[in-house]
Amino acid sequence: MCAALAFLPEEDIDDAWIKIQEHSPQNFLLTKFYDYFVEQWLENSTITVSMWNCFKRLHRTNNIIEGWNNKVNAFIGKSHPRIEDVIRVLKTEANYSDFLAERRNLNLEGKKRAKKYILLDNWIIRTIEKYSFDKDLKSCLIALANITKLI
């Protein structure tokens, strides 16, 4: 349920954190994890809540390069490629980037998002809208936790 916190308004995160702890079993390992979570994500002056909170944000990746890296690795298809293979893939990727830039310059439609992520985004939006109306934090956390399992 900790991942669900990222989708809530920042001002509700402390109450939600308390709600998570109230409805969690008492367990030494879970307590250790909670201590880590508080230190790393809730009370960290370097990684602030506003940095990881994605309330009302549809683009939620923390590193856009990761997707590109996965794509290039999939195209190369092996862990120790020959330099010729890497150059071939990078040239193909450069051509594709030029193509996308030209489409943007011509105001043409961009790359479409996968239907799965559009549906998940809509589910998140509906859950947050319901929460803003009924303020049922526990139900909201459960719904968001279920969504984060699918992402």
PDB file of C-alpha atoms in Angstrom, residues 36-118:
ATOM      1  CA  TYR A  36      13.144   2.623   6.320  1.00  0.00           C
ATOM      2  CA  PHE A  37      10.163   4.004   4.390  1.00  0.00           C
ATOM      3  CA  VAL A  38       9.713   6.934   6.761  1.00  0.00           C
ATOM      4  CA  GLU A  39      13.420   7.756   6.720  1.00  0.00           C
ATOM      5  CA  GLN A  40      13.853   7.367   2.953  1.00  0.00           C
ATOM      6  CA  TRP A  41      10.580   8.689   1.562  1.00  0.00           C
ATOM      7  CA  LEU A  42       8.665  10.716   4.152  1.00  0.00           C
ATOM      8  CA  GLU A  43      11.326  12.549   6.171  1.00  0.00           C
ATOM      9  CA  ASN A  44      14.201  12.787   3.704  1.00  0.00           C
ATOM     10  CA  SER A  45      15.421  16.316   3.010  1.00  0.00           C
ATOM     11  CA  THR A  46      17.089  15.216  -0.235  1.00  0.00           C
ATOM     12  CA  ILE A  47      14.207  13.212  -1.713  1.00  0.00           C
ATOM     13  CA  THR A  48      11.207  15.263  -0.679  1.00  0.00           C
ATOM     14  CA  VAL A  49       7.584  14.167  -0.903  1.00  0.00           C
ATOM     15  CA  SER A  50       6.989  16.678  -3.702  1.00  0.00           C
ATOM     16  CA  MET A  51       9.666  14.922  -5.774  1.00  0.00           C
ATOM     17  CA  TRP A  52       7.974  11.520  -5.729  1.00  0.00           C
ATOM     18  CA  ASN A  53       4.365  12.568  -5.403  1.00  0.00           C
ATOM     19  CA  CYS A  54       2.504  12.169  -8.696  1.00  0.00           C
ATOM     20  CA  PHE A  55      -0.928  13.471  -7.709  1.00  0.00           C
ATOM     21  CA  LYS A  56      -2.678  14.576 -10.931  1.00  0.00           C
ATOM     22  CA  ARG A  57       0.368  13.700 -13.056  1.00  0.00           C
ATOM     23  CA  LEU A  58      -0.218  11.328 -15.932  1.00  0.00           C
ATOM     24  CA  HIS A  59       3.436  10.909 -16.851  1.00  0.00           C
ATOM     25  CA  ARG A  60       4.809   9.187 -13.762  1.00  0.00           C
ATOM     26  CA  THR A  61       8.182   7.793 -14.790  1.00  0.00           C
ATOM     27  CA  ASN A  62      11.098   9.030 -12.753  1.00  0.00           C
ATOM     28  CA  ASN A  63      13.581   8.385 -15.558  1.00  0.00           C
ATOM     29  CA  ILE A  64      12.494   8.778 -19.169  1.00  0.00           C
ATOM     30  CA  ILE A  65      15.826   7.362 -20.288  1.00  0.00           C
ATOM     31  CA  GLU A  66      15.008   4.000 -18.710  1.00  0.00           C
ATOM     32  CA  GLY A  67      12.316   3.346 -21.310  1.00  0.00           C
ATOM     33  CA  TRP A  68      14.659   4.285 -24.130  1.00  0.00           C
ATOM     34  CA  ASN A  69      17.398   2.081 -22.666  1.00  0.00           C
ATOM     35  CA  ASN A  70      15.018  -0.892 -22.465  1.00  0.00           C
ATOM     36  CA  LYS A  71      13.955  -0.308 -26.060  1.00  0.00           C
ATOM     37  CA  VAL A  72      17.559  -0.193 -27.331  1.00  0.00           C
ATOM     38  CA  ASN A  73      18.495  -3.300 -25.334  1.00  0.00           C
ATOM     39  CA  ALA A  74      15.504  -5.143 -26.784  1.00  0.00           C
ATOM     40  CA  PHE A  75      16.523  -4.159 -30.333  1.00  0.00           C
ATOM     41  CA  ILE A  76      20.116  -5.279 -29.758  1.00  0.00           C
ATOM     42  CA  GLY A  77      18.889  -8.530 -28.249  1.00  0.00           C
ATOM     43  CA  LYS A  78      22.084  -9.675 -26.516  1.00  0.00           C
ATOM     44  CA  SER A  79      24.069  -8.713 -23.444  1.00  0.00           C
ATOM     45  CA  HIS A  80      27.465  -8.385 -25.175  1.00  0.00           C
ATOM     46  CA  PRO A  81      26.749  -7.028 -28.654  1.00  0.00           C
ATOM     47  CA  ARG A  82      29.298  -6.323 -31.329  1.00  0.00           C
ATOM     48  CA  ILE A  83      30.021  -2.648 -31.925  1.00  0.00           C
ATOM     49  CA  GLU A  84      28.500  -2.939 -35.420  1.00  0.00           C
ATOM     50  CA  ASP A  85      25.190  -4.046 -33.878  1.00  0.00           C
ATOM     51  CA  VAL A  86      25.193  -1.143 -31.429  1.00  0.00           C
ATOM     52  CA  ILE A  87      25.956   1.373 -34.190  1.00  0.00           C
ATOM     53  CA  ARG A  88      23.200  -0.073 -36.405  1.00  0.00           C
ATOM     54  CA  VAL A  89      20.622   0.215 -33.605  1.00  0.00           C
ATOM     55  CA  LEU A  90      21.737   3.736 -32.650  1.00  0.00           C
ATOM     56  CA  LYS A  91      21.505   4.884 -36.291  1.00  0.00           C
ATOM     57  CA  THR A  92      17.997   3.434 -36.529  1.00  0.00           C
ATOM     58  CA  GLU A  93      17.052   5.160 -33.284  1.00  0.00           C
ATOM     59  CA  ALA A  94      18.534   8.478 -34.477  1.00  0.00           C
ATOM     60  CA  ASN A  95      16.472   8.260 -37.681  1.00  0.00           C
ATOM     61  CA  TYR A  96      13.353   7.538 -35.643  1.00  0.00           C
ATOM     62  CA  SER A  97      14.063  10.514 -33.353  1.00  0.00           C
ATOM     63  CA  ASP A  98      14.440  12.750 -36.418  1.00  0.00           C
ATOM     64  CA  PHE A  99      11.136  11.409 -37.739  1.00  0.00           C
ATOM     65  CA  LEU A 100       9.363  12.192 -34.435  1.00  0.00           C
ATOM     66  CA  ALA A 101      10.895  15.681 -34.316  1.00  0.00           C
ATOM     67  CA  GLU A 102       9.692  16.364 -37.855  1.00  0.00           C
ATOM     68  CA  ARG A 103       6.171  15.199 -36.949  1.00  0.00           C
ATOM     69  CA  ARG A 104       6.209  17.612 -34.001  1.00  0.00           C
ATOM     70  CA  ASN A 105       7.380  20.444 -36.280  1.00  0.00           C
ATOM     71  CA  LEU A 106       4.480  19.705 -38.626  1.00  0.00           C
ATOM     72  CA  ASN A 107       2.022  19.560 -35.696  1.00  0.00           C
ATOM     73  CA  LEU A 108       1.124  15.971 -36.506  1.00  0.00           C
ATOM     74  CA  GLU A 109      -0.181  13.552 -33.907  1.00  0.00           C
ATOM     75  CA  GLY A 110       2.491  12.161 -31.596  1.00  0.00           C
ATOM     76  CA  LYS A 111       3.081   8.654 -30.357  1.00  0.00           C
ATOM     77  CA  LYS A 112      -0.032   7.150 -28.793  1.00  0.00           C
ATOM     78  CA  ARG A 113       0.051   5.703 -25.317  1.00  0.00           C
ATOM     79  CA  ALA A 114      -0.781   2.048 -24.815  1.00  0.00           C
ATOM     80  CA  LYS A 115      -4.463   1.432 -24.086  1.00  0.00           C
ATOM     81  CA  LYS A 116      -3.516  -0.334 -20.826  1.00  0.00           C
ATOM     82  CA  TYR A 117      -1.932   2.832 -19.424  1.00  0.00           C
ATOM     83  CA  ILE A 118      -4.791   5.038 -20.566  1.00  0.00           C
TER      84      ILE A 118
END
